[in-house]
Every structure is written in structure tokens, then in C-alpha cells.
Short mmCIF file of C-alpha atoms in Angstrom, two decimals:
data_model
loop_
_atom_site.label_atom_id
_atom_site.label_comp_id
_atom_site.label_asym_id
_atom_site.label_seq_id
_atom_site.Cartn_x
_atom_site.Cartn_y
_atom_site.Cartn_z
CA MET A 747 97.20 132.78 101.56
CA ALA A 748 95.73 132.33 105.04
CA GLU A 749 93.67 129.37 106.18
CA LYS A 750 89.91 130.01 106.17
CA ARG A 751 87.01 128.63 108.17
CA ALA A 752 84.93 125.83 106.62
CA HIS A 753 81.12 125.92 106.45
CA HIS A 754 80.82 122.75 108.52
CA ALA A 755 83.05 120.14 110.13
CA ALA A 756 85.20 118.64 107.40
CA LYS A 757 85.74 114.91 107.04
CA ALA A 758 88.77 115.48 104.79
CA LYS A 759 91.64 117.95 105.06
CA HIS A 760 93.25 116.95 101.77
CA CYS A 761 91.99 115.77 98.39
CA VAL A 762 93.93 113.81 95.77
CA PHE A 763 92.43 113.58 92.27
CA LEU A 764 93.91 110.67 90.31
CA PHE A 765 92.98 111.80 86.80
CA MET A 766 93.05 109.02 84.18
CA ASN A 767 93.34 111.23 81.12
CA GLY A 768 91.65 109.96 77.96
CA GLY A 769 88.64 108.16 79.39
CA PRO A 770 88.92 104.69 80.99
CA SER A 771 86.37 102.11 79.90
CA GLN A 772 83.83 101.40 82.63
CA VAL A 773 83.05 97.89 81.33
CA ASP A 774 86.75 96.97 81.49
CA THR A 775 87.49 98.43 84.93
CA PHE A 776 84.76 98.71 87.58
CA ASP A 777 81.40 97.91 85.90
CA PRO A 778 81.05 94.19 85.03
CA LYS A 779 78.45 93.36 82.39
CA PRO A 780 77.51 89.65 82.01
CA MET A 781 74.97 90.52 79.31
CA LEU A 782 77.71 92.13 77.26
CA LYS A 783 79.60 88.84 77.34
CA LYS A 784 76.45 86.98 76.35
CA HIS A 785 75.85 89.21 73.31
CA ASP A 786 79.50 89.65 72.34
CA GLY A 787 79.89 90.29 68.61
CA LYS A 788 76.21 91.02 67.98
CA PRO A 789 75.06 94.28 66.38
CA TYR A 790 73.98 96.96 68.82
CA THR A 791 70.23 97.52 68.34
CA GLY A 792 69.82 100.65 70.45
CA ASP A 793 70.56 104.25 69.52
CA ALA A 794 72.80 103.84 66.47
CA LYS A 795 74.71 107.05 67.09
CA VAL A 796 75.89 107.11 70.65
CA GLY A 797 79.60 107.31 69.94
CA SER A 798 81.60 110.53 70.09
CA ASN A 799 80.24 113.27 67.83
CA GLY A 800 77.26 111.08 66.99
CA ARG A 801 79.32 108.48 65.14
CA ALA A 802 77.72 105.11 64.60
CA VAL A 803 79.15 102.39 66.82
CA GLY A 804 80.36 98.90 65.98
CA HIS A 805 79.24 95.54 67.37
CA LEU A 806 78.97 94.74 71.06
CA MET A 807 82.35 93.83 72.52
CA ALA A 808 82.72 91.95 75.80
CA SER A 809 85.51 92.82 78.16
CA PRO A 810 88.52 90.52 77.85
CA PHE A 811 89.36 91.22 81.50
CA GLU A 812 88.06 88.99 84.26
CA PHE A 813 86.01 90.52 87.06
CA LYS A 814 86.23 89.01 90.54
CA LYS A 815 84.73 89.82 93.91
CA HIS A 816 87.21 91.26 96.38
CA GLY A 817 87.33 91.94 100.10
CA GLN A 818 84.60 91.31 102.64
CA SER A 819 82.30 93.53 100.59
CA GLY A 820 82.60 91.39 97.47
CA LEU A 821 83.10 94.47 95.29
CA GLU A 822 83.72 93.37 91.70
CA ILE A 823 86.90 94.76 90.14
CA SER A 824 88.63 93.99 86.86
CA SER A 825 91.85 91.99 86.67
CA LEU A 826 93.47 95.19 85.40
CA PHE A 827 93.84 96.30 89.03
CA PRO A 828 95.18 93.42 91.17
CA HIS A 829 96.88 95.78 93.63
CA THR A 830 94.02 98.27 94.01
CA ALA A 831 91.61 95.34 94.40
CA ARG A 832 93.27 94.52 97.73
CA HIS A 833 91.70 97.74 99.00
CA ALA A 834 88.21 96.93 97.67
CA ASP A 835 86.63 97.51 101.06
CA ASP A 836 87.89 101.09 100.99
CA LEU A 837 86.51 101.96 97.55
CA CYS A 838 83.15 103.53 96.80
CA VAL A 839 82.65 102.95 93.07
CA ILE A 840 80.15 105.26 91.39
CA ARG A 841 78.91 103.32 88.35
CA SER A 842 76.38 105.92 87.25
CA MET A 843 78.48 108.96 86.41
CA HIS A 844 77.46 111.03 83.39
CA ALA A 845 78.74 114.18 81.72
CA ASP A 846 77.64 116.60 78.99
CA THR A 847 80.24 116.19 76.27
CA ALA A 848 82.00 113.60 74.14
CA ALA A 849 85.12 115.66 73.40
CA HIS A 850 88.33 115.34 75.42
CA ALA A 851 89.01 119.07 75.75
CA SER A 852 85.55 120.01 77.00
CA GLY A 853 85.30 116.77 78.98
CA CYS A 854 88.50 117.51 80.89
CA LEU A 855 87.31 121.06 81.46
CA GLN A 856 83.98 119.88 82.84
CA MET A 857 85.55 117.31 85.14
CA ASN A 858 87.99 119.92 86.41
CA THR A 859 85.96 123.15 86.37
CA GLY A 860 82.32 122.06 86.18
CA SER A 861 81.89 123.70 82.77
CA ILE A 862 82.57 122.63 79.19
CA PHE A 863 83.65 126.20 78.43
CA ILE A 864 87.11 127.61 79.01
CA GLY A 865 87.85 130.24 81.65
CA LYS A 866 86.14 128.83 84.75
CA PRO A 867 87.99 128.17 88.03
CA SER A 868 89.04 124.58 88.67
CA LEU A 869 88.02 122.41 91.62
CA GLY A 870 91.40 122.94 93.25
CA SER A 871 91.06 126.70 92.85
CA TRP A 872 87.63 126.67 94.50
CA LEU A 873 89.07 124.70 97.42
CA SER A 874 91.99 127.13 97.72
CA TYR A 875 89.59 130.08 97.59
CA GLY A 876 87.22 128.53 100.11
CA LEU A 877 89.70 127.07 102.58
CA GLY A 878 93.06 128.75 102.04
CA THR A 879 96.21 126.85 102.95
CA THR A 880 97.80 125.57 106.15
CA ASN A 881 101.40 125.74 104.91
CA GLN A 882 102.66 129.13 103.77
CA ASN A 883 105.84 127.57 102.36
CA LEU A 884 104.10 125.39 99.75
CA PRO A 885 101.26 125.93 97.27
CA GLY A 886 97.82 124.88 98.42
CA PHE A 887 97.07 123.33 95.01
CA VAL A 888 99.67 121.20 93.21
CA VAL A 889 99.43 119.50 89.79
CA MET A 890 101.71 116.80 88.37
CA THR A 891 101.20 115.78 84.74
CA ASP A 892 102.35 112.86 82.62
CA PRO A 893 105.87 113.19 81.15
CA ARG A 894 104.45 112.20 77.74
CA GLY A 895 102.42 115.42 77.69
CA GLY A 896 99.72 117.30 79.52
CA PRO A 897 95.97 116.92 79.12
CA ILE A 898 94.23 118.69 76.25
CA GLY A 899 93.67 122.26 77.40
CA SER A 900 96.79 122.15 79.56
CA ALA A 901 96.65 124.86 82.27
CA SER A 902 92.95 125.51 81.54
CA ASN A 903 92.36 122.41 83.66
CA TRP A 904 93.94 123.91 86.78
CA THR A 905 93.25 127.58 86.13
CA ALA A 906 91.78 130.04 88.61
CA GLY A 907 89.62 131.45 85.80
CA TYR A 908 87.94 134.68 86.85
CA MET A 909 89.30 134.38 90.40
CA PRO A 910 92.57 136.04 91.41
CA ALA A 911 95.39 134.12 89.75
CA ALA A 912 96.88 133.27 93.16
CA TYR A 913 94.31 130.45 93.43
CA GLN A 914 95.47 128.57 90.32
CA GLY A 915 97.29 125.25 90.53
CA THR A 916 101.08 125.12 90.68
CA LEU A 917 102.57 122.67 88.19
CA PHE A 918 105.25 120.49 89.80
CA ARG A 919 107.71 118.40 87.86
CA SER A 920 107.88 114.90 89.30
CA GLY A 921 111.62 114.64 88.73
CA GLY A 922 114.45 116.92 89.86
CA SER A 923 113.54 120.41 90.99
CA PRO A 924 109.73 120.73 91.30
CA LEU A 925 109.93 124.11 89.58
CA LEU A 926 112.51 125.37 87.12
CA ASP A 927 114.87 128.06 88.41
CA LEU A 928 113.72 127.52 91.99
CA ALA A 929 117.22 127.21 93.44
CA THR A 930 119.03 130.36 94.58
CA PRO A 931 121.51 131.52 91.89
CA GLU A 932 125.09 130.60 92.70
CA GLY A 933 126.90 133.41 94.48
CA THR A 934 123.68 135.08 95.68
CA SER A 935 123.30 135.35 99.43
CA ASP A 936 119.97 135.01 101.20
CA ARG A 937 120.23 138.67 102.30
CA THR A 938 120.80 139.88 98.72
CA GLN A 939 117.89 137.83 97.42
CA ARG A 940 115.62 139.12 100.17
CA ARG A 941 116.51 142.74 99.34
CA SER A 942 115.85 142.12 95.64
CA LEU A 943 112.45 140.63 96.37
CA ASP A 944 111.55 143.52 98.66
CA LEU A 945 112.41 146.00 95.90
CA LEU A 946 110.41 144.04 93.32
CA ARG A 947 107.44 143.85 95.68
CA SER A 948 107.59 147.60 96.30
CA LEU A 949 107.66 148.38 92.57
CA ASN A 950 104.90 145.90 91.78
CA GLU A 951 102.68 147.20 94.58
CA GLU A 952 103.05 150.76 93.29
CA HIS A 953 102.04 149.57 89.84
CA LEU A 954 99.12 147.62 91.32
CA LYS A 955 97.78 150.79 92.96
CA MET A 956 97.46 152.30 89.49
CA HIS A 957 95.94 149.11 88.03
CA PRO A 958 93.95 147.41 90.83
CA GLU A 959 92.03 145.27 88.33
CA GLU A 960 95.17 143.33 87.38
CA THR A 961 94.83 140.32 89.68
CA GLU A 962 97.65 138.55 87.86
CA LEU A 963 100.04 141.21 89.12
CA MET A 964 99.09 140.46 92.73
CA ALA A 965 99.48 136.76 91.95
CA ARG A 966 102.95 137.48 90.57
CA ILE A 967 103.90 139.34 93.75
CA GLU A 968 102.69 136.44 95.87
CA SER A 969 104.37 133.88 93.61
CA TYR A 970 107.77 135.53 94.09
CA GLU A 971 107.31 135.35 97.85
CA LEU A 972 106.08 131.76 97.71
CA ALA A 973 109.01 130.73 95.51
CA TYR A 974 111.40 132.28 98.02
CA ARG A 975 109.83 130.33 100.88
CA MET A 976 109.66 127.14 98.78
CA GLN A 977 113.38 127.01 98.05
CA THR A 978 114.09 124.77 101.02
CA GLU A 979 110.80 123.05 101.77
CA ALA A 980 109.73 122.16 98.22
CA MET A 981 113.10 120.71 97.31
CA SER A 982 113.13 118.43 100.34
CA THR A 983 109.47 117.46 99.89
CA VAL A 984 109.97 116.07 96.38
CA ASP A 985 113.23 114.31 97.25
CA VAL A 986 111.97 110.72 97.37
CA GLU A 987 115.52 109.48 97.97
CA LEU A 988 114.89 110.49 101.58
CA GLU A 989 112.47 107.54 101.79
CA ASP A 990 113.73 104.08 102.67
CA ALA A 991 114.23 101.40 100.03
CA VAL A 992 111.17 99.42 101.14
CA THR A 993 108.89 102.42 100.62
CA ARG A 994 110.37 103.22 97.21
CA GLU A 995 109.90 99.61 96.15
CA MET A 996 106.30 99.61 97.41
CA TYR A 997 105.51 102.52 95.07
CA GLY A 998 107.24 100.80 92.15
CA LEU A 999 110.11 103.24 91.77
CA ASN A 1000 112.45 100.41 90.75
CA ASP A 1001 110.26 99.38 87.80
CA PRO A 1002 110.39 101.52 84.63
CA ARG A 1003 106.66 100.93 84.05
CA THR A 1004 105.55 102.30 87.40
CA ALA A 1005 108.45 104.60 88.30
CA ASP A 1006 106.97 107.90 87.10
CA PHE A 1007 103.47 107.53 88.51
CA GLY A 1008 104.89 105.88 91.61
CA ARG A 1009 107.15 108.86 92.17
CA LYS A 1010 104.19 111.22 91.82
CA CYS A 1011 102.16 109.17 94.31
CA LEU A 1012 105.02 109.14 96.82
CA ILE A 1013 105.51 112.89 96.43
CA THR A 1014 101.77 113.23 96.98
CA ARG A 1015 102.01 111.52 100.37
CA ARG A 1016 104.88 113.83 101.29
CA LEU A 1017 102.89 116.89 100.17
CA ILE A 1018 99.94 115.78 102.28
CA GLU A 1019 102.25 115.47 105.28
CA LYS A 1020 103.19 119.12 104.67
CA GLY A 1021 99.55 120.22 104.62
CA VAL A 1022 98.95 120.73 100.88
CA ARG A 1023 95.20 120.92 100.34
CA PHE A 1024 94.58 119.63 96.79
CA ILE A 1025 96.85 117.50 94.62
CA GLN A 1026 96.05 116.32 91.11
CA LEU A 1027 98.00 113.58 89.33
CA TYR A 1028 97.59 112.86 85.63
CA SER A 1029 98.06 109.47 84.01
CA GLY A 1030 98.21 109.79 80.24
CA GLY A 1031 99.22 112.68 78.04
CA GLY A 1032 100.26 113.64 74.56
CA HIS A 1033 99.54 111.24 71.67
CA ILE A 1034 96.26 109.30 71.67
CA GLU A 1035 97.85 105.96 72.63
CA ASP A 1036 99.79 107.67 75.41
CA THR A 1037 96.47 108.30 77.19
CA TRP A 1038 93.55 106.06 78.21
CA ASP A 1039 91.90 106.92 74.87
CA GLY A 1040 91.69 103.35 73.55
CA HIS A 1041 90.15 103.92 70.12
CA ASN A 1042 92.36 101.46 68.28
CA ASP A 1043 93.02 98.74 70.83
CA CYS A 1044 91.43 99.19 74.24
CA ILE A 1045 92.95 95.93 75.50
CA THR A 1046 96.57 96.90 74.90
CA ASN A 1047 95.90 100.51 75.88
CA HIS A 1048 94.26 99.78 79.23
CA THR A 1049 96.74 97.03 80.08
CA LEU A 1050 99.53 99.58 79.63
CA HIS A 1051 98.03 102.42 81.65
CA ALA A 1052 96.54 100.28 84.40
CA GLY A 1053 99.92 98.59 84.69
CA GLU A 1054 101.59 101.97 85.17
CA THR A 1055 99.19 103.21 87.86
CA ASP A 1056 97.72 100.25 89.77
CA LYS A 1057 100.65 99.46 92.06
CA PRO A 1058 101.46 103.12 92.89
CA ILE A 1059 97.83 103.91 93.74
CA ALA A 1060 97.57 100.86 95.99
CA ALA A 1061 100.84 101.90 97.62
CA LEU A 1062 99.49 105.40 98.24
CA ILE A 1063 96.42 103.96 99.96
CA ALA A 1064 98.54 101.66 102.13
CA ASP A 1065 101.03 104.41 102.95
CA LEU A 1066 98.34 106.89 103.93
CA LYS A 1067 97.02 104.29 106.35
CA ARG A 1068 100.51 103.56 107.68
CA THR A 1069 101.25 107.23 108.32
CA GLY A 1070 97.89 108.03 109.90
CA LEU A 1071 96.79 110.29 107.04
CA TRP A 1072 94.08 108.05 105.60
CA ASP A 1073 91.28 109.37 107.78
CA GLU A 1074 91.92 112.95 106.66
CA THR A 1075 92.58 112.38 102.96
CA LEU A 1076 90.01 111.97 100.17
CA LEU A 1077 90.99 110.11 96.99
CA VAL A 1078 89.09 110.47 93.70
CA TRP A 1079 89.85 108.26 90.66
CA GLY A 1080 88.52 108.67 87.14
CA GLY A 1081 88.73 110.36 83.75
CA GLU A 1082 86.69 112.82 81.72
CA PHE A 1083 84.21 110.14 80.56
CA GLY A 1084 84.01 106.42 79.81
CA ARG A 1085 83.98 104.27 76.69
CA THR A 1086 81.30 102.46 74.69
CA PRO A 1087 80.59 98.75 75.25
CA THR A 1088 80.82 98.39 71.47
CA SER A 1089 83.86 98.16 69.26
CA GLU A 1090 85.12 101.19 67.37
CA GLY A 1091 84.63 99.30 64.12
CA VAL A 1092 84.44 95.82 62.66
CA GLY A 1093 87.47 93.78 63.70
CA LYS A 1094 88.89 96.68 65.70
CA PRO A 1095 89.21 96.07 69.49
CA GLY A 1096 88.98 99.75 70.39
CA ARG A 1097 86.13 101.62 72.07
CA ASP A 1098 84.70 105.08 71.38
CA HIS A 1099 83.87 107.79 73.94
CA ASP A 1100 80.86 107.32 76.22
CA TRP A 1101 79.72 110.25 78.36
CA HIS A 1102 76.25 108.80 79.03
CA GLY A 1103 77.47 106.46 81.75
CA PHE A 1104 80.86 105.70 83.29
CA SER A 1105 82.61 104.78 86.53
CA MET A 1106 84.70 106.66 89.07
CA TRP A 1107 85.65 105.85 92.62
CA MET A 1108 86.17 107.69 95.87
CA ALA A 1109 87.95 106.48 98.98
CA GLY A 1110 89.31 107.71 102.27
CA ALA A 1111 88.05 110.39 104.65
CA GLY A 1112 84.29 110.40 105.06
CA VAL A 1113 83.66 107.83 102.32
CA LYS A 1114 81.70 104.60 102.83
CA GLY A 1115 83.90 102.01 101.16
CA GLY A 1116 83.18 98.51 99.91
CA GLN A 1117 80.22 99.47 97.77
CA ALA A 1118 79.10 100.35 94.26
CA ILE A 1119 76.60 103.18 93.80
CA GLY A 1120 74.22 103.45 90.88
CA ALA A 1121 74.16 101.43 87.69
CA THR A 1122 74.36 101.66 83.94
CA ASP A 1123 72.03 99.66 81.69
CA GLU A 1124 72.66 95.94 81.17
CA LEU A 1125 75.22 96.65 78.45
CA GLY A 1126 76.98 99.56 80.18
CA PHE A 1127 76.03 102.37 77.80
CA LYS A 1128 73.97 104.76 79.89
CA ALA A 1129 73.56 105.56 83.58
CA VAL A 1130 70.04 104.52 84.60
CA GLU A 1131 70.03 104.17 88.39
CA ASP A 1132 71.06 106.83 90.93
CA ARG A 1133 72.54 108.92 88.14
CA CYS A 1134 75.40 111.17 89.28
CA HIS A 1135 76.38 114.21 87.24
CA VAL A 1136 79.94 115.57 87.27
CA SER A 1137 78.66 118.51 89.33
CA ASP A 1138 77.19 116.11 91.90
CA LEU A 1139 80.68 114.68 92.31
CA HIS A 1140 82.04 118.21 92.80
CA ALA A 1141 79.35 118.96 95.39
CA THR A 1142 80.34 115.79 97.24
CA VAL A 1143 84.05 116.62 97.24
CA LEU A 1144 83.31 120.11 98.58
CA HIS A 1145 81.00 118.65 101.24
CA LEU A 1146 83.66 116.24 102.49
CA MET A 1147 86.15 119.12 102.62
CA GLY A 1148 83.75 121.13 104.79
CA ILE A 1149 82.16 123.33 102.12
CA ASP A 1150 78.49 123.76 101.20
CA HIS A 1151 78.48 123.97 97.41
CA THR A 1152 75.42 126.24 97.44
CA ARG A 1153 77.18 128.78 99.68
CA LEU A 1154 80.60 128.88 98.06
CA SER A 1155 80.43 131.59 95.39
CA PHE A 1156 82.54 134.23 93.70
CA PRO A 1157 81.15 137.49 92.25
CA HIS A 1158 81.76 137.75 88.50
CA GLN A 1159 79.91 139.65 85.78
CA GLY A 1160 77.14 140.61 88.17
CA LEU A 1161 76.48 137.05 89.32
CA ASN A 1162 77.51 134.96 92.28
CA GLN A 1163 79.24 132.16 90.37
CA ARG A 1164 79.45 128.63 91.80
CA LEU A 1165 81.49 125.57 90.92
CA THR A 1166 78.30 123.53 90.65
CA GLY A 1167 76.50 126.14 88.52
CA VAL A 1168 72.89 127.26 88.68
CA GLU A 1169 71.19 123.90 88.14
CA GLU A 1170 70.15 121.90 91.17
CA ARG A 1171 72.93 119.54 92.19
CA HIS A 1172 73.18 117.12 95.08
CA VAL A 1173 75.78 115.64 97.39
CA ILE A 1174 76.04 111.90 96.70
CA THR A 1175 74.84 110.92 100.17
CA LYS A 1176 75.13 107.17 99.55
CA ALA A 1177 78.88 107.66 99.24
CA LEU A 1178 79.18 109.15 102.73
CA ALA A 1179 80.22 107.12 105.75
#
């Protein structure tokens, strides 16, 4: 996959999406609400059915986490993130995000593909299609999931959809070999393997001539070649033991709580050094309490998952600065939606889904840090000021990567399809440096 020319000068060469699977609560993370504390325990008098699937919500529930101002900017961040808070002046928090669905499966799809329906290309696929790759020995789009399980929808979240399958994300394991069966079989010489691949390619290309519509066959041909080239470079790239002890400690690799996500973050920095375009890391997977989906006890849930990710993310930011990669790397943090400022039920410290208003943050290349954009209402239910749709976020990511979202299209079913769809969407200009 060759590198392609951008529409305009790019601020970022790489994008890292830190996906907090399950839906982090905005009022417990990056959107402080004094009025929620004032009215804690009182019945909610607004729309009675704003929870997921129209369920009635419980009483108002203040955040148990303390918000403090950090950095020269005074950006308010929850005590859940003491390490990330040290980089407050780098963060652009968008407090007015909103989506179109309350369900995890369709929410993850929309955050990843721009659509609540299955079968659309993901953000990483659009970037691969629009920009190609700079390193022919590694995938241009890498995904690393949580060892407890993948997000609902699994590969639908990093699919190429109706594009050629070569643009889909490559799932890396964060431990051991990045891909199963990547190593050359024992007793097989490089020459023998090369001859076998050449024969397979010849046979597959002959079959492709008879069935040109089978894009997955071309992807399979290219995947064999990529796997062959990856055998050396991929193995060394994910080998974090090549890093010094200080770096491994900085990412939390010596702590069982942070070791997995820290390893993924460290591998991410190494992938960026190798020119990988788009990397997506998932925190949370599998059972409900193994994600950020804090229905039963949001306090315990968020303490767990923030504790697993905070130090590694802060380390990634610091390391990108140390290695000179910060000014060419865009970071995006968030989940598929937020959570209600009410309790799930009487006496139950959980929160339901809230897609009407939630928080995400961006940082790095081309981003104006040390600020919060937009606002939810005084209780944190709905975005009311400078509202930013999921597709506006996508338009902004593409813009920072050098792509005009209105010009990037792919012909499918007689239409020029776009990541941001047919509705009018806008780059979040206030987020730009």
C-alpha cells in the first residue's frame, strides 16, 4: 500500500485513539458539575426517560471524585486521573459531544465508522485509504484490544466495510507474537518460503482475474506478502524488553494493574516510530464490569479502569515528547457515549448510558491544549453549547491528518460515500492550534 498525497498540509502524521469501551461518565472525569453536588439525592425533574432505551432514571447523584484545576490553564480534571492531569495544558477537552444511540454495539460502530449500522469502513480504514502507509513492512492501521475481551461488534469496529479488505485494521496481540503463526516454521528457509509465497500469489492472481469483484482475495494476497515482511520488523517492534527499565517502569509494566495497557501504550510509541498511521487501543472488554459500563457501581468501576489506564496514557504523552514525536502525533480519548448524572436506581451507585452529552479529549499535533470546548447543561445531561457530533470529531481528525472530509469519498452502490455522511458536518475549529 503506497503512501498517498494529502489534501492539505497535515498537522499530524499519526493518530492514536484511546478507546474507553463501555462509556466513561463525563461528570466523574472531565465535566465538573457543582449544581449536581448541590442537588445530590434529589429527584430528577427533567425528561423522565433519558436513560438507555428510554428507561426512567433514578435520583441525581453527585460525583464522589474531586475536581481540581491543573496546569497554567486551570483545566479542571477529576481525581481519577492524577497522572494525566499533569499534562492538562496539552489537553483539549470537548465537553459537548453527542451521539445518536444509547446501545453499546451501535455506539461503538458510530464512534468508529460514523454510522450506527454495520458494514461501514472505520476511521482507520478511511485514513489508510486516503493516505496509504509509509512503512511497507508494517500495517498502516493497528488495533490492540483488552485481554478480557473485545468491544461489542468485534472486528466490525475496525472493518474496511465496502472498501477493499486491505484497508481494514490489523489486530495485534499485546503480548508475545503480535500475530499468531507469524514466525517462519522451523526448518523452512527464507528461499523456500519466498518460493511458496510466489506460487500462492500466482495462483491467487489467476483466480482473481476470473473473479475481479472479490476484493478479499486481493487483500489475502497482500496480507501474505505483508506477513512475510513483518516477520522481522513486527516482532522487534512489539518487544518492549528492548526498552530500558526506567521506560518500562514509567509505563507501569511492573504493576499488574497497569501492565497490560502500559504495554500497549509502549508498543504504540514504537509503532509510531516505525511510521504506523493509525493505532487504536481498547480499555475494557468482555463482561459488563470489565468495561467502563458502570451500571451497578460507577465508583468502583471507574476507579478500576482509570487506575489501569491513567499512568500509561500519561507515560505515552511524556514519551512522545521525549522522542520528538509529540508534534506529529494526534491523541484522541473517549468512549462510545457518556453516563447519566443520575443513579441507575434507588440506593444503587451506578449510572445509565447518556448519549445526549459527554466528554472526550484530543491532544498533540495541531491541537490547542489547556482548554475545554462546549458545555453540557448544569447537571451534565445534555450538550447545550458548541455541540459536537461524533461526525464533527471525525471531520476534525481527518483535517488534522491532512484530509478534507468533504473530498474523501469512496464509490459504493452508486453513491460517493463519506465517513462523515451526507449531513453537514464541521471541523471543530476551536480545538485547532
